[in-house]
XYZ file of C-alpha atoms in Angstrom:
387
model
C 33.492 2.867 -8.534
C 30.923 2.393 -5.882
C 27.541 3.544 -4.844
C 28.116 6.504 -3.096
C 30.731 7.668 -5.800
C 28.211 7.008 -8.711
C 25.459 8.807 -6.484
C 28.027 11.674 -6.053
C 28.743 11.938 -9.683
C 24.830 11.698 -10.894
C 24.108 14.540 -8.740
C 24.013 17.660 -11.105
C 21.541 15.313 -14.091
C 19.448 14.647 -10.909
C 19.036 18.234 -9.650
C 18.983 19.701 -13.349
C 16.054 16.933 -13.503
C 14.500 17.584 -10.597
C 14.339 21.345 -11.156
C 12.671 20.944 -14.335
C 9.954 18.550 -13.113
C 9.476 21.237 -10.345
C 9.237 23.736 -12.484
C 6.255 21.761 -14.565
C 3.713 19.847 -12.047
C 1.235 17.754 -13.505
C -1.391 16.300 -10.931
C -2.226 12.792 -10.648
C -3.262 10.858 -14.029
C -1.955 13.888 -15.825
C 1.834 13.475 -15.632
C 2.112 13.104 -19.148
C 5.001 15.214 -19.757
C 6.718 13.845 -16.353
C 6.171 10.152 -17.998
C 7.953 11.440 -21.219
C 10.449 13.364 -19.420
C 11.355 10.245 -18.094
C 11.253 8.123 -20.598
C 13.911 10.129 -22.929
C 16.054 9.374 -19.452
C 15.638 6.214 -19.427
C 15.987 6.201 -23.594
C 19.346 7.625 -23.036
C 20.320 4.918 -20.895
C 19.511 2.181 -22.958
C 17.104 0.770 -20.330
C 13.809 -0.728 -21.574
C 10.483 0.321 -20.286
C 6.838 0.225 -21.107
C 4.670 3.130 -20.118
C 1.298 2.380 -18.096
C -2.032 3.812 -18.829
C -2.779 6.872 -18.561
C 0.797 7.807 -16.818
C 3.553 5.790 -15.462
C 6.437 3.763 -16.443
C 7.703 0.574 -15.553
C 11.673 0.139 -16.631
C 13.951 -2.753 -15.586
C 17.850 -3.007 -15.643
C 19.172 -6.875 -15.657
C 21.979 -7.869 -13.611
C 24.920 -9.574 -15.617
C 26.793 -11.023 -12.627
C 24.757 -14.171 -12.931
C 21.749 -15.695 -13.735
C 19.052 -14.822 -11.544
C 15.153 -15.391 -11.172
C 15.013 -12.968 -8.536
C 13.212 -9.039 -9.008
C 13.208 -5.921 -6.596
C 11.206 -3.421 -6.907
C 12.447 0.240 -5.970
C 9.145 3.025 -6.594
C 8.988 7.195 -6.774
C 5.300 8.555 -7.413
C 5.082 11.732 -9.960
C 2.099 13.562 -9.250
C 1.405 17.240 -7.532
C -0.886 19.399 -5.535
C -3.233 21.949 -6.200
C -0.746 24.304 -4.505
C 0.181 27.983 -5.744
C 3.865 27.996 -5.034
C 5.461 30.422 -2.595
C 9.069 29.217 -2.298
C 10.781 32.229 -4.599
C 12.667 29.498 -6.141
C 14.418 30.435 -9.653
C 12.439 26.851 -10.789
C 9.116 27.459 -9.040
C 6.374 26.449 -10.676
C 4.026 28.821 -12.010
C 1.087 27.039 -13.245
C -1.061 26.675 -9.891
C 0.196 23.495 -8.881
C 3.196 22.664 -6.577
C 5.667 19.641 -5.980
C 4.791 20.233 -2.418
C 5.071 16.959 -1.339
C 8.316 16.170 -2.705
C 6.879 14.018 -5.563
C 9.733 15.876 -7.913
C 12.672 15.137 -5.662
C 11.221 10.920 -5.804
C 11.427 10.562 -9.460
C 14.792 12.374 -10.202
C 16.563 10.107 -7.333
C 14.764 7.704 -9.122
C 16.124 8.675 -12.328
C 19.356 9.149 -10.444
C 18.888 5.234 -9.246
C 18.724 4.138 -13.233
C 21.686 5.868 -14.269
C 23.917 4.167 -10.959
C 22.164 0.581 -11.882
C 23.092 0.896 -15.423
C 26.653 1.368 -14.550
C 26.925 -1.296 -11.790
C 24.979 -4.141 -13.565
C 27.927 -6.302 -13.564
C 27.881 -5.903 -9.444
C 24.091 -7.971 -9.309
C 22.606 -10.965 -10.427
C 18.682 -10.335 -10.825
C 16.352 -7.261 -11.805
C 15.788 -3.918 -10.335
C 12.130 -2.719 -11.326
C 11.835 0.818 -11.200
C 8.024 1.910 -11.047
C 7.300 5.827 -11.592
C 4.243 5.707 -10.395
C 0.965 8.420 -11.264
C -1.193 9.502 -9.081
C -0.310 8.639 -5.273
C -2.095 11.482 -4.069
C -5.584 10.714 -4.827
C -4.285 7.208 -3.989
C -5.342 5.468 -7.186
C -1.740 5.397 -8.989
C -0.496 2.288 -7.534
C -3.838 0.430 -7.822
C -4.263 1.168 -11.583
C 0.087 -0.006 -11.685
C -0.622 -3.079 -9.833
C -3.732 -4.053 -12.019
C -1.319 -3.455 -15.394
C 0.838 -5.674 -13.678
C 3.564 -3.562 -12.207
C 4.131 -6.176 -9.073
C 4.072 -9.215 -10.851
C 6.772 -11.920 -10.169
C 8.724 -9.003 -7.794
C 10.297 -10.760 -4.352
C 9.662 -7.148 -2.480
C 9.697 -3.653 -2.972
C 10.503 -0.567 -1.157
C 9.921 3.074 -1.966
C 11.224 6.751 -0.276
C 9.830 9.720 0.460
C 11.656 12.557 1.219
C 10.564 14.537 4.218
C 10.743 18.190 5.276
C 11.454 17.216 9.009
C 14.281 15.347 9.103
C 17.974 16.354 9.019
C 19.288 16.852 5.668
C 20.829 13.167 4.358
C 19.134 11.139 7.248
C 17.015 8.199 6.491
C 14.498 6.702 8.932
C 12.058 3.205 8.505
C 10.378 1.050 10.401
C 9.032 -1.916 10.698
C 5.510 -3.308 11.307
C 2.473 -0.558 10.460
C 4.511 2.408 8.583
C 1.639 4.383 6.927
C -2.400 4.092 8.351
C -5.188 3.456 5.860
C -6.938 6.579 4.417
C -10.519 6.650 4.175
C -12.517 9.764 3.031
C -17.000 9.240 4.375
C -19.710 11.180 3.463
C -22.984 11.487 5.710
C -26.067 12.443 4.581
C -28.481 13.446 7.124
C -32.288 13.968 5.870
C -34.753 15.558 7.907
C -37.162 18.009 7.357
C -37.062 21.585 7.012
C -39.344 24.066 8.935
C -39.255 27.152 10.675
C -36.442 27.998 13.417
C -39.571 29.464 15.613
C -41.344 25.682 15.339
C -38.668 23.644 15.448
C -41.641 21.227 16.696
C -43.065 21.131 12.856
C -39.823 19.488 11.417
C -36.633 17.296 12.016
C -33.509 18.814 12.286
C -30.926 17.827 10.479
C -28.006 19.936 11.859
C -29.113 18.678 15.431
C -29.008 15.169 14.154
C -25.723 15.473 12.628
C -23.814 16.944 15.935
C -25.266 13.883 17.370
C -23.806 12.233 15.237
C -20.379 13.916 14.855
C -20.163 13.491 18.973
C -21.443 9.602 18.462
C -18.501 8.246 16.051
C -15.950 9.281 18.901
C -17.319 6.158 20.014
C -15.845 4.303 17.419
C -12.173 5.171 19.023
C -13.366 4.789 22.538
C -15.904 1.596 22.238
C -15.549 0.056 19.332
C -12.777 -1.022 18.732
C -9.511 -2.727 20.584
C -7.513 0.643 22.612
C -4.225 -1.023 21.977
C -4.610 -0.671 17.940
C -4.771 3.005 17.152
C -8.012 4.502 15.109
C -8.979 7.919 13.966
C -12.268 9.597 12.863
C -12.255 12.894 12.195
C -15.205 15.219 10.718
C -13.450 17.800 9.011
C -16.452 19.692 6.914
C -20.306 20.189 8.158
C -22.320 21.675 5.067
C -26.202 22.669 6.134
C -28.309 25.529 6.425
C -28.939 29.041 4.340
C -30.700 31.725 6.733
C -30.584 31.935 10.584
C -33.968 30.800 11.489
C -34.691 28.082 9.143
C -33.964 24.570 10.282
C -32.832 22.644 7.125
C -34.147 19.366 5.861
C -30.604 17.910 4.688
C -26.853 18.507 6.153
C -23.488 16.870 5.081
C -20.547 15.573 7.079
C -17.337 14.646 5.289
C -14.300 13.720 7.326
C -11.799 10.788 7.194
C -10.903 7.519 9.129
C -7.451 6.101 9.774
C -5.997 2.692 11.087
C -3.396 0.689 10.857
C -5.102 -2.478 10.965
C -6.167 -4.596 8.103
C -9.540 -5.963 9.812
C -9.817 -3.031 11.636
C -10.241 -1.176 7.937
C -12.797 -3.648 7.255
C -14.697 -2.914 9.875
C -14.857 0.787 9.657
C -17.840 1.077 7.337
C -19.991 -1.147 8.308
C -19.652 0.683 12.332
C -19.834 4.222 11.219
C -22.904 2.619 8.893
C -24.705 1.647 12.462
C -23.572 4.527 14.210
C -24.753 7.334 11.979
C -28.276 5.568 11.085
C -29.266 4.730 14.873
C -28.540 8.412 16.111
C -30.006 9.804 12.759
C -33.404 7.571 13.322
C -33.528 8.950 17.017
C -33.636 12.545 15.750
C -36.485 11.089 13.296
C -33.573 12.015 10.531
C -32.611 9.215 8.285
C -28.393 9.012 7.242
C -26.825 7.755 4.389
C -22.992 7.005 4.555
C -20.503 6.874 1.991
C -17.180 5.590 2.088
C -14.298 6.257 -0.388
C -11.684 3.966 0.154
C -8.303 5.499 -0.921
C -5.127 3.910 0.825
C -4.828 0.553 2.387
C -2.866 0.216 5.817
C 1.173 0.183 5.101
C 3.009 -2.485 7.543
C 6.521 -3.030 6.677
C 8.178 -6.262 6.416
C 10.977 -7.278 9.341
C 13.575 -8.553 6.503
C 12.514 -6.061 3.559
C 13.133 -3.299 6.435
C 16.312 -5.083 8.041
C 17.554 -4.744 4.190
C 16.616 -1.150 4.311
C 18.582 -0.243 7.363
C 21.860 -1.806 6.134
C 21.513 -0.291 2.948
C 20.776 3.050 4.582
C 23.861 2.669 7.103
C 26.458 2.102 4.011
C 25.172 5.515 2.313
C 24.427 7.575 5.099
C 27.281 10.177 5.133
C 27.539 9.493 9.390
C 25.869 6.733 11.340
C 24.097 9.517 13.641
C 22.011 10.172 10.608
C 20.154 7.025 10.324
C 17.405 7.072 12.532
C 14.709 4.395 13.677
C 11.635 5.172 12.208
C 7.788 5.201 13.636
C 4.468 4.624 12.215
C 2.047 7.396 11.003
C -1.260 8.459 10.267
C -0.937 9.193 6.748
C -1.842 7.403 3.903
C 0.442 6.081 1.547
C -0.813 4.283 -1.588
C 2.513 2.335 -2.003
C 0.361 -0.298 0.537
C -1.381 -1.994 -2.404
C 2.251 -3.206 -4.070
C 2.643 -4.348 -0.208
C -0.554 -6.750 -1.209
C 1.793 -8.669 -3.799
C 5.190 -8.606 -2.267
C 6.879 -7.822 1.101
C 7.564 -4.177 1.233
C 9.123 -1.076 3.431
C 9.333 2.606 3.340
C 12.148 4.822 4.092
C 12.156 8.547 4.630
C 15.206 10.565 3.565
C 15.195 13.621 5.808
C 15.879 17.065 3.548
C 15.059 20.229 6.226
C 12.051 21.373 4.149
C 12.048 24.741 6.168
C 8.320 24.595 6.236
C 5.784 21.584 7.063
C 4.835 19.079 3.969
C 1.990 20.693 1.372
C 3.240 24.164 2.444
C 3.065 26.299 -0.506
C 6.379 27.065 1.655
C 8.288 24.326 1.906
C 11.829 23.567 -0.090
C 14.007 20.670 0.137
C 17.650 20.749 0.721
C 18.882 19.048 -2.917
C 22.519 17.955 -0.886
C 19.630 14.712 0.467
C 19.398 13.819 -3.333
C 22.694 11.839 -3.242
C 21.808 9.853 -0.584
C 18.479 9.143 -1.485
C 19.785 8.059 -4.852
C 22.134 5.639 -3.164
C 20.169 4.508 -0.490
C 18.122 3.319 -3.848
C 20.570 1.457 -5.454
C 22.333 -0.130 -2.532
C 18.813 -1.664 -1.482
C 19.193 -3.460 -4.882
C 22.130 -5.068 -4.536
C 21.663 -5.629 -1.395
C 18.419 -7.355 -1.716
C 19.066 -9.427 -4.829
C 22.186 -10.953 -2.712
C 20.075 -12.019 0.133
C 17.570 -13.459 -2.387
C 20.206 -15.350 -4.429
C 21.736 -16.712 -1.448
């Protein structure tokens, strides 16, 4: 039997699994029952696994066509959102906390992927890893995976997300940068407070910080190169309690995005010069923080060119695979792209309403091909790599 047949039969244990995940969101580091949930799969399967700490699971199913060195690495992240569902689903979740970014529908396909792999071991020479991963959302999972050794001795990797825009069944990747990095800054601006009649007497912070909100547009504009893409957006001012006092301290928090690697480098240590200079010529002083939570994602020419023919043998008609393009948002799976060669692939599933919508409800039909599209990138993969 092939992929697609094996996809189309595991369809009803992935949606029962799915549902059930959906139904009982854990957020990042605390997908303990999620990790069990899948480990009585995988128990059921006969596959071995180890869990990670505090969450996780790394399983691998061994080829018997031949011997093989050779490991690929296929990934689905676990965690949710602080979300209060709104779907009307029979499964919605009712604990404050939503699957709104698909996180459910990535670990039963994976699930889905185990059960096909188990079947067709006898059609690969080599391993499949399969990482369910923790915490992607606050961007620490696949760090804290990587440092228990999650990536080691793997050739490349690739991972999906499902997505809410596409058409229900398509897939879409690209190569080059996929996903930007994600930073998250905090600027401190101290001044001192006085009254808003003798604005003279003191040194206003809020004045200091709209300087400096307007300055680090020059970051995008003067910085740095115009042909490599950078964002900087404040997205929270905090200052002030009463109309006509001029505070001594206010707060900007925002985030930064790029696609380059040196380019991320180089963020702090601008926005660093940027922020104190304007701050000193308000006689304010700033202090910047920087939390560093996703690394730029570029995808690999071959581990993408492996993608796309995997993608065009499960795809249920060729107009549904589509050429993907890079954006903005973060994606943690960038630090196993610091051991190994890696792409992403989006499997399109008409979510009806935008991504982290308390709305938003993905078509299950995209399940099959997801859990396919899985698979055949194994096989596929581990032939290229044993010649």
């Amino acid at each position: 039997m092939d992929i697609k047949a094996l996809a189309h039969e595991v369809q009803p244990q992935v949606v029962a699994f799915r549902r059930d995940v959906h139904q009982n969101p854990e957020t990042g580091l605390q997908e303990f029952r999620t990790t069990q949930k899948v480990c009585e799969e995988l128990d059921k399967l006969g596959i071995p696994y180890r869990k990670t700490d505090p969450t996780g699971v790394v399983a691998e199913i061994v080829g018997t066509k031949g011997p093989s060195d050779h490991r690929v690495l296929i990934r689905a992240d676990m965690d949710a959102l602080t979300i209060d569902e709104e779907t009307g689903l029979p499964f919605a979740s009712t604990n404050g906390l939503m699957h709104a970014c698909g996180h459910d529908t990535h670990t039963a396909m994976l699930v889905g992927a185990a059960m096909v792999l188990n079947q067709i071991r006898d059609q690969f020479a080599g391993t499949a890893r399969l990482i369910f991963q923790p915490a992607e959302e606050i961007g620490k999972g696949a760090d804290l995976m990587v440092a228990q050794g999650a990536a080691d001795g793997v050739d490349m990797g690739m991972a999906i997300h499902i997505s809410a825009d596409g058409p229900t069944g398509s897939i879409a990747s690209t190569a080059g940068p996929a996903c930007a990095s994600a930073d998250r800054f905090f600027i401190k601006v101290k001044g001192r407070d006085c009254h808003g009649a003798q604005p003279n007497a003191g040194a206003d912070s809020i004045v200091a910080a709209a300087a400096i909100v307007m300055g680090l547009q020059t970051m995008v504009s003067r910085e740095f190169n115009p042909m490599d893409p950078v964002v900087v957006t404040v997205g929270a001012i905090h200052a002030g309690s009463r109309f006509n006092v001029i505070p001594g301290e206010a707060t900007l928090e925002g985030t930064c995005r790029s696609f380059d690697h040196a380019m991320w480098e180089k963020i702090p240590e601008v926005m660093e010069r940027v922020a104190k200079n304007i701050a000193v010529a308000y006689k304010c002083t700033a202090e910047v923080t920087f939390d560093r939570i996703t690394k730029p994602l570029v995808g690999d020419k071959n581990v993408y060119e492996i993608v796309k023919g995997a993608a065009q043998k499960v795809i249920a008609d060729p107009s549904l695979w589509i050429e993907g393009s890079a954006t903005m948002g973060g994606e943690d799976f960038a630090s196993f792209g610091e051991k190994m060669p890696i792409a992403m692939a989006n499997l399109g599933a008409d979510g009806g309403a935008p991504m982290h919508s308390s709305k938003v409800c993905f078509h299950e039909e995209a399940f099959e091909t997801g859990v396919a599209c899985y698979a055949q990138f194994v096989v596929d993969a581990l032939e290229q790599l044993n010649g």
